[in-house]
XYZ file of C-alpha atoms in Angstrom:
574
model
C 18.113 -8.946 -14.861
C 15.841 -12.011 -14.665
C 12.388 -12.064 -16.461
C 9.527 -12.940 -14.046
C 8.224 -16.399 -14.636
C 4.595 -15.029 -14.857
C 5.283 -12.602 -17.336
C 7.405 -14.533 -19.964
C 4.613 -17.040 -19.768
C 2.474 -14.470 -20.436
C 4.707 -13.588 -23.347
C 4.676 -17.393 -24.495
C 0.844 -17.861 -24.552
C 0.383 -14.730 -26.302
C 3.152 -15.652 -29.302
C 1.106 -19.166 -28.736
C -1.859 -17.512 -29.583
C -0.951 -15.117 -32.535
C 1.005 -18.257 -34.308
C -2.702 -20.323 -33.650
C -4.424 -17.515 -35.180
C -2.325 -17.085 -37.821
C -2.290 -21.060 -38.506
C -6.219 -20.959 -37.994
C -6.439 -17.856 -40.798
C -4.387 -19.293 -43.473
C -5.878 -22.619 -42.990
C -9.049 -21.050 -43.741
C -7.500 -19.411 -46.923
C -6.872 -22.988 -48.256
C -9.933 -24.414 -47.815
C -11.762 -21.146 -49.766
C -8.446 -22.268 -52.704
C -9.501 -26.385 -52.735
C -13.336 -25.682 -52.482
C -12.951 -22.962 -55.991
C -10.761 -25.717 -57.337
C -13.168 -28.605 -57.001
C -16.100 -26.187 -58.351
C -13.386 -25.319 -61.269
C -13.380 -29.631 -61.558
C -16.547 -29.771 -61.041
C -17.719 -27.112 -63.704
C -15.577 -29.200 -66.201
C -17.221 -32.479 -65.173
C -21.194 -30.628 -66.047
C -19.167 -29.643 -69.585
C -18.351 -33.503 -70.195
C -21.633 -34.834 -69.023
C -23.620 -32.137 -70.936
C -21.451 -32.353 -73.955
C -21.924 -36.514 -73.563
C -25.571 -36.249 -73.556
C -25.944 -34.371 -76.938
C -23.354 -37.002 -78.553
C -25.832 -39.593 -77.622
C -28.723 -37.553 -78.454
C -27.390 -36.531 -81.841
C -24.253 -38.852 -83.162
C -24.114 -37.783 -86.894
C -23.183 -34.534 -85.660
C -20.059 -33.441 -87.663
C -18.271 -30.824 -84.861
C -15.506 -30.469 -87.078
C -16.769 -28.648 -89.539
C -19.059 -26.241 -87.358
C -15.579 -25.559 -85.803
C -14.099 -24.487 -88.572
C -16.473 -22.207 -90.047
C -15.554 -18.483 -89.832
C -17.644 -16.305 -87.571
C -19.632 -14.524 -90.163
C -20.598 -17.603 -91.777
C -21.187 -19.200 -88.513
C -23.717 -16.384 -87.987
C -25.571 -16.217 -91.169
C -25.975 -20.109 -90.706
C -27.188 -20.264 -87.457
C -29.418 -16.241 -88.229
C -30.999 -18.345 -91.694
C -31.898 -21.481 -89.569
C -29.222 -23.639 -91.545
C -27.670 -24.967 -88.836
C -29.010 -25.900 -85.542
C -28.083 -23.484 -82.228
C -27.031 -26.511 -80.503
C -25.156 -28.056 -82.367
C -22.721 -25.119 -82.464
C -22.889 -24.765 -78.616
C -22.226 -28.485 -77.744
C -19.451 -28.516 -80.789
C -17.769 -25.423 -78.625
C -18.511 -26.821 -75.408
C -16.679 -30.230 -76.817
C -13.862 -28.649 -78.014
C -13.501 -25.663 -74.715
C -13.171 -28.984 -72.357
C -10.279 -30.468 -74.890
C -8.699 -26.846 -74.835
C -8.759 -26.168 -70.980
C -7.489 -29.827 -70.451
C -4.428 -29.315 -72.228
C -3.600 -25.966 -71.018
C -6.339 -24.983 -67.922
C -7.277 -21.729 -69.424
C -11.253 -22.352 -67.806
C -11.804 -21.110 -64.492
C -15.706 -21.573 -64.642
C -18.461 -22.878 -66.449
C -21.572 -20.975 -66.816
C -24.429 -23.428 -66.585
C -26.993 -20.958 -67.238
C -25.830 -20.719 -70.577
C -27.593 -23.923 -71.488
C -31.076 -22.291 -70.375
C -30.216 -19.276 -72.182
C -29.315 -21.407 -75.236
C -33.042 -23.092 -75.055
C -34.531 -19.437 -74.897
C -32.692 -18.470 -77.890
C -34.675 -20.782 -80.152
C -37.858 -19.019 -79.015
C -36.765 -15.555 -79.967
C -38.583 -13.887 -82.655
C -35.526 -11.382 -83.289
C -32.213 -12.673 -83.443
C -29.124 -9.924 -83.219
C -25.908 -10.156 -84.882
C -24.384 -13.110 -82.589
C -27.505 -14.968 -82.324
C -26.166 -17.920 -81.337
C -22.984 -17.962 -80.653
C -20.883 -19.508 -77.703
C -18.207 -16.896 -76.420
C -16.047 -17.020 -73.484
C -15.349 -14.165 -71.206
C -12.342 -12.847 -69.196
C -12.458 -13.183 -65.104
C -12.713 -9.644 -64.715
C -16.006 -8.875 -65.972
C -19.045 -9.289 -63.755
C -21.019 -12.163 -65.032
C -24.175 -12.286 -62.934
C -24.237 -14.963 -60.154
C -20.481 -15.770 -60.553
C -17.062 -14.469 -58.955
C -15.081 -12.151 -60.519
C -11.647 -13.496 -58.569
C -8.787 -11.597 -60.374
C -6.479 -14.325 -59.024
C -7.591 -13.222 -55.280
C -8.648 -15.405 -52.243
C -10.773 -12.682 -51.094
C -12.857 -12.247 -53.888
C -14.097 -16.116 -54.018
C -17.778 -17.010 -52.869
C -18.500 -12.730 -53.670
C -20.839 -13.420 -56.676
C -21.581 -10.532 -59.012
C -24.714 -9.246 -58.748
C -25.584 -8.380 -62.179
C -23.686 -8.815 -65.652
C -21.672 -6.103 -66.498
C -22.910 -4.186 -70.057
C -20.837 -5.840 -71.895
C -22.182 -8.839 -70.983
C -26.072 -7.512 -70.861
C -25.209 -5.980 -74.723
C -24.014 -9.227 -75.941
C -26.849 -11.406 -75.007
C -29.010 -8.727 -76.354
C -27.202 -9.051 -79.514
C -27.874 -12.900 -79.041
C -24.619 -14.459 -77.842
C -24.122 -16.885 -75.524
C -21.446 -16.329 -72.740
C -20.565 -20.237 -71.807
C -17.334 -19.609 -69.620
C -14.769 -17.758 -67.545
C -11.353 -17.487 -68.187
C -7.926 -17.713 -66.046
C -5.941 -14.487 -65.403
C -2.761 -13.146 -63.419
C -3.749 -12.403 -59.542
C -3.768 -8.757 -59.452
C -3.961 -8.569 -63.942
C -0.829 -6.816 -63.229
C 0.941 -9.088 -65.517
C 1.406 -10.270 -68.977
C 1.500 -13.703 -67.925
C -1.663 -15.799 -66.456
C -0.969 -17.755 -63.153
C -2.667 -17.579 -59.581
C -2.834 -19.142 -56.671
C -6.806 -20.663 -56.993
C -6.809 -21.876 -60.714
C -3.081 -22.339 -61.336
C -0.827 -21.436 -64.460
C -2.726 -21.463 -67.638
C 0.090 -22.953 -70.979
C -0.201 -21.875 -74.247
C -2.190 -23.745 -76.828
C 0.806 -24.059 -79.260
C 3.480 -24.680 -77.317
C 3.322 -26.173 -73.519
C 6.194 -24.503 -72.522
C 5.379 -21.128 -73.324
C 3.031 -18.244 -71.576
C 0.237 -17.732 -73.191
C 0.526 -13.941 -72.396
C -1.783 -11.891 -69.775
C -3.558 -10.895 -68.428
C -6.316 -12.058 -70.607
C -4.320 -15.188 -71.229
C -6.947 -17.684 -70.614
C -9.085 -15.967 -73.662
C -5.757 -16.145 -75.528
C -5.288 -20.060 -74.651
C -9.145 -20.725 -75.264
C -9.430 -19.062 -78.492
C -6.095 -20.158 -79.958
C -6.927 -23.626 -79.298
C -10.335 -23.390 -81.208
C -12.252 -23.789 -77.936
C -13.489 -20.194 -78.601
C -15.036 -18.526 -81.540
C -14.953 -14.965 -79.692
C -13.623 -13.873 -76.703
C -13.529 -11.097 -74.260
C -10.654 -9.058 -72.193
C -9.187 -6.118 -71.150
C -6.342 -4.193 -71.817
C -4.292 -1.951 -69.337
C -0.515 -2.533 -70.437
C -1.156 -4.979 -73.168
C -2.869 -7.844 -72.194
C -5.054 -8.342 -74.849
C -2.622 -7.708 -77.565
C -0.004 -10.313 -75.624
C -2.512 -13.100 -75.441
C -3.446 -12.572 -79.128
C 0.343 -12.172 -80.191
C 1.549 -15.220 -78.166
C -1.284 -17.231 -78.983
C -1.133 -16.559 -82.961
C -4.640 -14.563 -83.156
C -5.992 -11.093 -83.633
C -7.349 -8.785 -80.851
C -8.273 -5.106 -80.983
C -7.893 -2.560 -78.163
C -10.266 0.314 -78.592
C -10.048 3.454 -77.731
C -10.444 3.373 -73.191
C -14.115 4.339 -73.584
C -15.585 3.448 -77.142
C -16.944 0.016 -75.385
C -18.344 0.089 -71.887
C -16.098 -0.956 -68.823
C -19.310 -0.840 -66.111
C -19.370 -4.229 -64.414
C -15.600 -4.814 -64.925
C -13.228 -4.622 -62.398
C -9.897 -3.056 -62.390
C -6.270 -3.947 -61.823
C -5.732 -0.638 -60.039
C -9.149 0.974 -59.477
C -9.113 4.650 -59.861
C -5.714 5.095 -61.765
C -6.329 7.679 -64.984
C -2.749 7.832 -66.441
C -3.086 4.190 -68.424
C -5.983 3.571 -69.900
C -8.069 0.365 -69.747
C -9.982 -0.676 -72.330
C -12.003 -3.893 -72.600
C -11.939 -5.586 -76.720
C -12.766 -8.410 -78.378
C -10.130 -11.860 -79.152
C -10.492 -13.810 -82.400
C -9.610 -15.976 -85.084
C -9.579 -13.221 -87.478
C -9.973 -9.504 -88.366
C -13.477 -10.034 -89.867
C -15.046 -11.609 -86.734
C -13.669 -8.849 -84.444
C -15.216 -6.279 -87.284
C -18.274 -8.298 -86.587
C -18.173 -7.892 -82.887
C -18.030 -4.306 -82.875
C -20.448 -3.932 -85.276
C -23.188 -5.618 -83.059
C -21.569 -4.251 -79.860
C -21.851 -0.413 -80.981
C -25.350 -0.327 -80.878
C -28.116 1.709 -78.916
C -28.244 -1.223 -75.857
C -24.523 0.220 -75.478
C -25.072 3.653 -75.440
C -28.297 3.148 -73.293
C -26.908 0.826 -70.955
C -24.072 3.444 -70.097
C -24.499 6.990 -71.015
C -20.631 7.917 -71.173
C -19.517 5.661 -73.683
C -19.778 7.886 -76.796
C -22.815 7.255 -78.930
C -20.863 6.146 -82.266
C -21.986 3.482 -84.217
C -19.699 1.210 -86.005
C -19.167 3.141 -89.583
C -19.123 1.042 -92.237
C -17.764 3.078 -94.997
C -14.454 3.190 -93.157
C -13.905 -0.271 -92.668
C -15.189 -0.785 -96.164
C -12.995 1.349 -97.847
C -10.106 0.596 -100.628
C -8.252 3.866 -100.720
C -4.865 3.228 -100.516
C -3.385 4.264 -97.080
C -0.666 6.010 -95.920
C 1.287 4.183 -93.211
C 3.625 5.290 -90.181
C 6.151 2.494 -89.685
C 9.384 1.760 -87.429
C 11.214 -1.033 -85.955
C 12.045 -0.592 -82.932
C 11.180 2.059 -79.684
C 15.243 2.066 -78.722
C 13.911 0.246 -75.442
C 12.931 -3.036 -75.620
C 15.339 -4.510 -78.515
C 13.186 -6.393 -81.245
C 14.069 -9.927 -81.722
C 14.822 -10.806 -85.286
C 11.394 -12.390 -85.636
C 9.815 -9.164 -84.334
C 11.864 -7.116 -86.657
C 11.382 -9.125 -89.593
C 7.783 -8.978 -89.420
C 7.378 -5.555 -89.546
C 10.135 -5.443 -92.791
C 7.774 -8.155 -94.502
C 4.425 -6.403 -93.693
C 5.735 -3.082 -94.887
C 7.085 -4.661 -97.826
C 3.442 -5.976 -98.592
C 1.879 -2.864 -98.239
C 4.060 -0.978 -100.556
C 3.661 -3.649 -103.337
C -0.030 -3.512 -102.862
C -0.046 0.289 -103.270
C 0.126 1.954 -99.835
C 2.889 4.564 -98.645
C 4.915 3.954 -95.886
C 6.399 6.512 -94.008
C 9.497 6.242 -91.468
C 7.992 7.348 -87.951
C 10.740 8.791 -85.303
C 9.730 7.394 -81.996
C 11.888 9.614 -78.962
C 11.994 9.329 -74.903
C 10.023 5.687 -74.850
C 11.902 5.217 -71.647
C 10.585 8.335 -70.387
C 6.809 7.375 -70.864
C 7.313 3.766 -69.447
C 8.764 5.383 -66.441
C 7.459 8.314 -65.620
C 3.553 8.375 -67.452
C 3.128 4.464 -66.712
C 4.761 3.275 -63.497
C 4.689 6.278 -61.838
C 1.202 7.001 -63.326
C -0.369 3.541 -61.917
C 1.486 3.618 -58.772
C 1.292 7.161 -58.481
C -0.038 6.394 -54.660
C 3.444 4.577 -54.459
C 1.974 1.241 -54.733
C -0.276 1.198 -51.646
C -3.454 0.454 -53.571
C -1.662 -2.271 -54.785
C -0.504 -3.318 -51.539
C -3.971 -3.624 -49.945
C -5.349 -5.507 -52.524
C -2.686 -8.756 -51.658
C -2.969 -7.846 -48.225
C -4.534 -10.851 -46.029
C -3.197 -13.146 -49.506
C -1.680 -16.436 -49.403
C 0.656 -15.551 -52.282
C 2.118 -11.639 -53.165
C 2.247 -13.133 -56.961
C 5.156 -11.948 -58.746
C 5.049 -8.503 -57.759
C 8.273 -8.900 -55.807
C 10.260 -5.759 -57.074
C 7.365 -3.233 -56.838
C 6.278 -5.004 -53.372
C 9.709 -4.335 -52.096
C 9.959 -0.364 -53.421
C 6.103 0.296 -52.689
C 7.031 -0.484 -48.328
C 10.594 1.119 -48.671
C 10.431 4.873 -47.434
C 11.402 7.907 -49.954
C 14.691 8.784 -49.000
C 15.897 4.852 -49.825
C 14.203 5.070 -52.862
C 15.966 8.032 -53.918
C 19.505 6.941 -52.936
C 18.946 3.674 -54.856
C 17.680 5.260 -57.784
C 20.747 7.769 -57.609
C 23.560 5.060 -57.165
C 22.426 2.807 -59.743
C 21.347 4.813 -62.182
C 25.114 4.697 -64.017
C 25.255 0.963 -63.933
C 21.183 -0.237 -64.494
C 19.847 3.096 -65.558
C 16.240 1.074 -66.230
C 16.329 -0.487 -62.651
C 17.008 3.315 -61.160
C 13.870 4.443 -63.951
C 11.325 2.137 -61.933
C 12.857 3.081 -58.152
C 12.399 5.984 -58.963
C 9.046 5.956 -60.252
C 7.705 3.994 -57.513
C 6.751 7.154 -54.984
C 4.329 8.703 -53.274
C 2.898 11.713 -55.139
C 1.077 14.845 -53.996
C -2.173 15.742 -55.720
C -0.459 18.281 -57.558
C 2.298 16.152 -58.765
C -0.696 14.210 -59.991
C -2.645 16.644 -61.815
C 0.577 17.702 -63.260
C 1.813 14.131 -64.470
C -1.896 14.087 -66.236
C -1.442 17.422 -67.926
C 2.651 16.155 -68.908
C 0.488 13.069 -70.292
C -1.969 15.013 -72.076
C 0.568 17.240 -74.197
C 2.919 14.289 -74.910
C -0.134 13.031 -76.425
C -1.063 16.419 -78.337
C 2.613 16.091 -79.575
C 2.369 12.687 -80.480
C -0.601 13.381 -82.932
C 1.011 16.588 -84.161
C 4.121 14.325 -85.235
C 1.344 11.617 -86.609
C -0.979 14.621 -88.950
C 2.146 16.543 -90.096
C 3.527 13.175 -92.060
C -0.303 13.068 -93.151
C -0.733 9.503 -91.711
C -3.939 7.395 -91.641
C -2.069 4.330 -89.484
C 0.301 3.060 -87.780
C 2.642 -0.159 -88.188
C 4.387 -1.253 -84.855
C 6.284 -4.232 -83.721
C 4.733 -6.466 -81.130
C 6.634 -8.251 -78.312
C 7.268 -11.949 -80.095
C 7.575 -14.933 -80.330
C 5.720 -16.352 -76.887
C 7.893 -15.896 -73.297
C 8.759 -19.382 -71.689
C 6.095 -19.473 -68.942
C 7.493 -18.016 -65.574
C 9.494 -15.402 -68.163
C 6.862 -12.460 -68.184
C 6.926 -11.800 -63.912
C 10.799 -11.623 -64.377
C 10.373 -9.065 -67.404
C 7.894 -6.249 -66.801
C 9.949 -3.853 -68.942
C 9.464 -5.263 -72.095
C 5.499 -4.086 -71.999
C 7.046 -0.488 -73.945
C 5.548 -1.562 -77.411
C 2.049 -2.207 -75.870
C 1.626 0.272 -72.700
C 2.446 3.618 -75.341
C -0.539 3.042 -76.791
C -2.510 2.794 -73.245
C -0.896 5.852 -72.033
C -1.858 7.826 -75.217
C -5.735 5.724 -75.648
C -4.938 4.792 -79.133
C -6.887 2.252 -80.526
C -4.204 -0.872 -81.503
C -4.972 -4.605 -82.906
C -2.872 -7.543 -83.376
C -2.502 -9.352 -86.352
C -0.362 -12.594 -86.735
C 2.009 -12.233 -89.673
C 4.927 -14.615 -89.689
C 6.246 -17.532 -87.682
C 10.164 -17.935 -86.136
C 12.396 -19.573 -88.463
C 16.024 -21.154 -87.811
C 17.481 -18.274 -89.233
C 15.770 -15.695 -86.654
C 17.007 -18.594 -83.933
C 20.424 -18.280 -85.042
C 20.423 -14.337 -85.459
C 19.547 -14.311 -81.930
C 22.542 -15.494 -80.287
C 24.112 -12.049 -81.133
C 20.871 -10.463 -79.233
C 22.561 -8.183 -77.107
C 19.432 -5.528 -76.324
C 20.314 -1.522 -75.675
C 21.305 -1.979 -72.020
C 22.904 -4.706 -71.977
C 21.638 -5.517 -68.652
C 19.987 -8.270 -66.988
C 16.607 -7.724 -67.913
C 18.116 -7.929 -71.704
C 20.178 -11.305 -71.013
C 16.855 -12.714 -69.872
C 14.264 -11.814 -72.809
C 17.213 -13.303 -74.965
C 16.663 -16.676 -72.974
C 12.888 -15.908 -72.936
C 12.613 -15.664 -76.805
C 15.216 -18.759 -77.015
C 13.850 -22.220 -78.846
C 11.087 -20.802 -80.249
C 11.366 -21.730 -84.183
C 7.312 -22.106 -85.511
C 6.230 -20.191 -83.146
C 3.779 -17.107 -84.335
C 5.079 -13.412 -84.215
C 2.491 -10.528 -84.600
C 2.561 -6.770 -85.613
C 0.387 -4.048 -84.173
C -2.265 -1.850 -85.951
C -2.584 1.514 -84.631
C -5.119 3.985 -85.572
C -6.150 7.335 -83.892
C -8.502 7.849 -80.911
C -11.781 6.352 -81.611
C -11.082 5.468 -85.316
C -11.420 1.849 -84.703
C -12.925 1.068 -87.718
C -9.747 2.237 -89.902
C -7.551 0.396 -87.492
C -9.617 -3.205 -88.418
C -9.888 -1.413 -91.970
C -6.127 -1.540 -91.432
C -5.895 -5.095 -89.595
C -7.691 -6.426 -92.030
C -5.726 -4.970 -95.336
C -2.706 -6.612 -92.873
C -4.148 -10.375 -93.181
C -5.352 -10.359 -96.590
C -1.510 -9.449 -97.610
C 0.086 -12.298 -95.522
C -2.898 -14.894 -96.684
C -2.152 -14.383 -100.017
C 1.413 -14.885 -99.620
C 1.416 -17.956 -97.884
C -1.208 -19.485 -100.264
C 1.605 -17.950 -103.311
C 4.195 -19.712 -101.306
C-alpha cells in the first residue's frame, strides 16, 4: 500500500517541526545554564575587586591570623570592639575566593552583604554572631537570590524573602556573604549539577567532598568559612563534614526552623530533614545554637518547639554512659572507619566513661522499606516531575528507570534477583506506588521501630551514642554509583535523632593495606565498588558520629565535644 505524497509530507513537516521545537527548547535551557554561569564568574570577579579595594585601603592587615582565630574568640573580639568588622569580612571574603577557585564550592555571592556589613557598625546591640561572615547552603531562601537545587527551572526565580534561618541569624548579627554548590535534586551525597558544575574536596582534588551540602563542606574545610549552613535528609551534612575533616550537627527535624528552605522531596514525612550548622569545631557549632535558639526563632515560626539552648547540659562533667558498635551488618566499615570508633571508645573509657555494646538488627530493613520506600512512597513520580523539562536526569539513573517501570516488572525483578543481589531486589522493590493506607501504615511501622529503638537505648541506661561514619572521602563520581552506603547516616533521619560529626583519625598505610581483603557482607557489586571508592586514600580524615536522643542536642555537642578534647590531647601527647 503506497503512502499518499500529501500526507507523508504532512508527516515530515510535523517531525520537522517537533525536532525545531525541541532544538529551539533546549537551546533555550543553555542559554538560562551560560547566563547563571557568567553571574557565578561574575559574582567571583565583585569578591576580587571588593576584596582588592580593602588590601589597598588597609595593607598592614594581617588575614592570617583573623583566620585562624576560633569562633568564640572571633566573636568576643569583634562583640569588645578589638578587632575591626571588616577586617574579618574582607579576610573571609579573601580566603572564600582562594577556596572556591580550587574546588568551585561558590555558586553566588551576596553583594548585599557588604551593605549589611556597614549597618552592623551602627548597631547599638550586637547578638552572639555580631559580625561574622557565614556561608549558606543553595537550598535556603536568601532574599533576592535563586534557590536552584541544581535545576534549570529554578534559575532567574528569586526568593522573595530570607528564610528564618536566615532572618534569625542576621538578627543575631551574622553576616550571610555566599551560596553554596549542591547535587541537582540534593538527592545525593555527592555535589555536582549541570549550572555550577562538580564542586572537589578541599583536601584532596580527587575526592567528593560529600552532599548534598558539599559546597559548605568544601568552603568550610578550606578555611573560606568560619560557619556554615545545610540540611540533612540522608546525611548530607554529616558526609560533607566527615569527608571534609570538620564537625556538623544534625538536630532533631524540627528543633531549628526549616520555613524558607526547600526540599529534596517536598511533602515526604518518613525521613526527616533537618537543617544544622558546619564548623571548624564542636565549640563554634555550641555557639551557633546557642544564638540560634532564641525567641526570634520561636517567634519567627511558631512550630519549632520553644527550647532554649540549656547550658547546664552542655556544661556538664558527669561521666557518661555510652552505646557503641562497629558496624550496622550493611554497609561493611573500612578499616579506617572501624578503627576510629575502637580508638574513640578506647578514649572514653580511659577518661572515665562506660561503654556499652549496642545490638543494631534489620538495618537493611529500615534502608529499604522506612527510607526508599518512605521517600518514594509515590513511586518516584514527585521525583520525576521535578527533572522533567531538565537538560540532565543527574545520577538518578536506577530509581529513574524503576520509578517509569509498571508494578508487575517491578515485582518480577525484585523476585528473580533477590537470591543473587538481594540489596538490588531491596530497592526494586521499594520503589512502588503506595495506597494511602499503605502510607499511614509505613508511618505507624516507623513510629514503633522508633519506640523500640529507644526502649533498647533506656533499658542499657544510655546517655549517647557512638557510631561509625562512612570514611575516608569517595573518589568524586563514586557517591551516584553508591546510594546504599547512606545506612550509617539515614537511621538516624528515619528515627529524628539528633547526630554530629566529629573528625577523629586520619587513614594510615596500614588501613590501605587491610583493605585489599575488603570483601563487604554481600559481596556484590555495590561492595567491589566502595572498596575502589575508599582506595588511595592514606591522610585522608575519617569521622565518628555522636548520637543523642530527640531534642537533646545539647548532650550530643556535650558529647561531640568530650569526643575532640580526647583526640586533641592525644595528638598533642603524640
Amino acid at each position: 500500500m503506497r503512502v499518499p505524497l500529501p500526507a507523508l509530507l504532512c508527516c515530515s513537516t510535523a517531525g520537522l517541526l517537533l525536532l525545531l521545537l525541541r532544538w529551539r527548547r533546549r537551546s533555550g535551557l543553555w542559554r538560562k545554564v551560560k547566563e547563571a554561569q557568567r553571574r557565578q564568574e561574575r559574582s567571583l570577579v565583585k569578591m576580587e575587586m571588593a576584596v582588592q579595594r580593602f588590601r589597598e585601603q588597609h595593607p598592614s592587615v594581617k588575614t592570617v591570623s583573623i583566620l585562624t582565630l576560633p569562633l568564640p574568640e572571633l566573636c568576643k573580639k569583634l562583640r569588645d570592639g578589638s578587632l575591626p568588622l571588616e577586617h574579618v569580612f574582607y579576610a573571609y571574603v579573601g580566603k572564600a575566593v582562594q577556596i572556591t577557585t580550587e574546588t568551585n564550592c561558590i555558586t553566588e555571592y551576596l553583594q548585599e552583604s557588604e551593605t549589611q556589613l556597614r549597618k552592623a557598625k551602627l548597631t547599638g546591640k550586637p547578638g552572639l554572631l555580631y559580625g561574622v561572615p557565614v556561608s549558606i547552603k543553595d537550598s535556603i531562601n536568601c532574599q533576592g537570590h535563586d534557590s536552584t537545587l541544581g535545576f534549570i527551572k529554578n534559575l532567574n526565580k528569586p526568593a522573595a524573602e530570607d528564610s528564618v534561618l536566615v532572618q534569625v541569624l542576621k538578627r543575631q548579627g551574622a553576616i550571610p556573604f555566599v551560596k553554596t554548590n549542591v547535587p541537582q535534586s540534593l538527592i545525593s551525597y555527592d555535589c555536582k549539577n549541570l549550572i555550577f558544575g562538580q564542586t572537589f574536596n578541599p583536601l584532596l582534588y580527587t575526592r567528593s567532598p560529600g552532599g548534598s551540602s558539599g559546597g559548605e563542606g568544601a568552603l568550610v574545610g578550606g578555611g573560606g568559612s568560619i560557619l556554615g549552613f545545610g540540611t540533612d535528609v540522608g546525611g548530607s551534612l554529616r558526609f560533607p563534614a566527615a569527608f571534609c575533616g570538620i564537625c556538623a550537627l544534625k538536630p532533631t527535624g524540627n528543633r531549628l526552623s526549616k520555613k524558607g528552605i526547600i526540599a529534596g522531596v517536598l511533602g515526604q514525612k518518613a525521613v526527616v530533614a533537618a537543617v544544622g550548622p558546619m564548623a571548624k569545631d564542636v565549640e563554634s557549632l555550641a555557639l551557633c545554637m546557642r544564638a540560634l535558639l532564641c525567641e526570634d526563632m520561636f517567634n519567627l515560626d511558631s512550630t519549632v518547639p520553644p527550647l532554649p539552648f540549656n547550658e547546664e547540659v552542655f556544661s556538664s562533667t558527669h561521666p557518661l554512659r555510652i552505646g557503641y558498635y562497629e558496624t550496622d551488618f550493611f554497609t561493611m566499615p573500612s578499616p579506617a572507619m572501624r578503627r576510629a570508633v575502637r580508638e574513640t571508645k578506647q578514649l572514653l573509657e580511659d577518661a572515665g566513661h562506660t561503654l556499652v555494646p549496642f545490638e543494631l538488627t534489620n538495618v537493611d530493613y529500615v534502608v529499604f522499606n522506612f527510607c526508599v520506600r518512605g521517600m518514594f512512597a509515590d513511586g518516584g513520580a514527585s521525583l520525576m516531575k521535578k527533572f522533567k523539562g531538565e537538560l540532565e536526569k543527574s545520577s538518578l539513573g536506577l530509581f529513574f528507570w524503576l520509578a517509569k517501570s509498571p508494578h508487575w516488572l517491578k515485582t518480577f525483578l525484585s523476585w528473580i534477583t533477590k537470591p543473587f543481589v538481594p540489596r538490588l531486589s531491596g530497592i526494586i522493590r521499594s520503589m512502588r506506588a503506595n495506597t494511602v493506607d499503605e502510607v499511614w501504615s509505613l508511618h505507624h511501622e516507623i513510629e514503633e521501630f522508633c519506640h523500640q529503638f529507644i526502649a533498647q537505648w533506656k533499658k542499657l541506661n544510655l546517655d549517647v551514642m557512638l557510631c561509625p561514619m562512612l570514611g575516608p572521602a569517595l573518589g568524586i563520581g563514586y557517591p551516584e554509583k553508591l546510594s546504599v552506603a547512606v545506612s550509617y547516616t539515614m537511621l538516624y533521619n528515619a528515627l529524628d535523632f539528633p547526630a554530629g560529626v566529629v573528625p577523629v583519625t586520619m587513614v594510615t598505610d596500614e588501613d590501605e593495606e587491610e583493605l585489599k581483603s575488603y570483601k563487604g557482607y554481600f559481596q556484590d557489586w555495590w561492595d567491589r565498588t566502595l572498596a575502589k571508592a575508599f582506595h588511595g586514600s592514606v591522610g585522608m580524615p575519617v569521622a565518628v558520629q555522636c548520637v543523642a536522643l530527640p531534642w537533646q542536642e545539647e548532650l550530643c555537642l556535650r558529647f561531640m565535644k568530650e569526643v575532640e578534647t580526647l583526640i586533641t590531647k592525644k595528638n598533642m601527647f603524640f
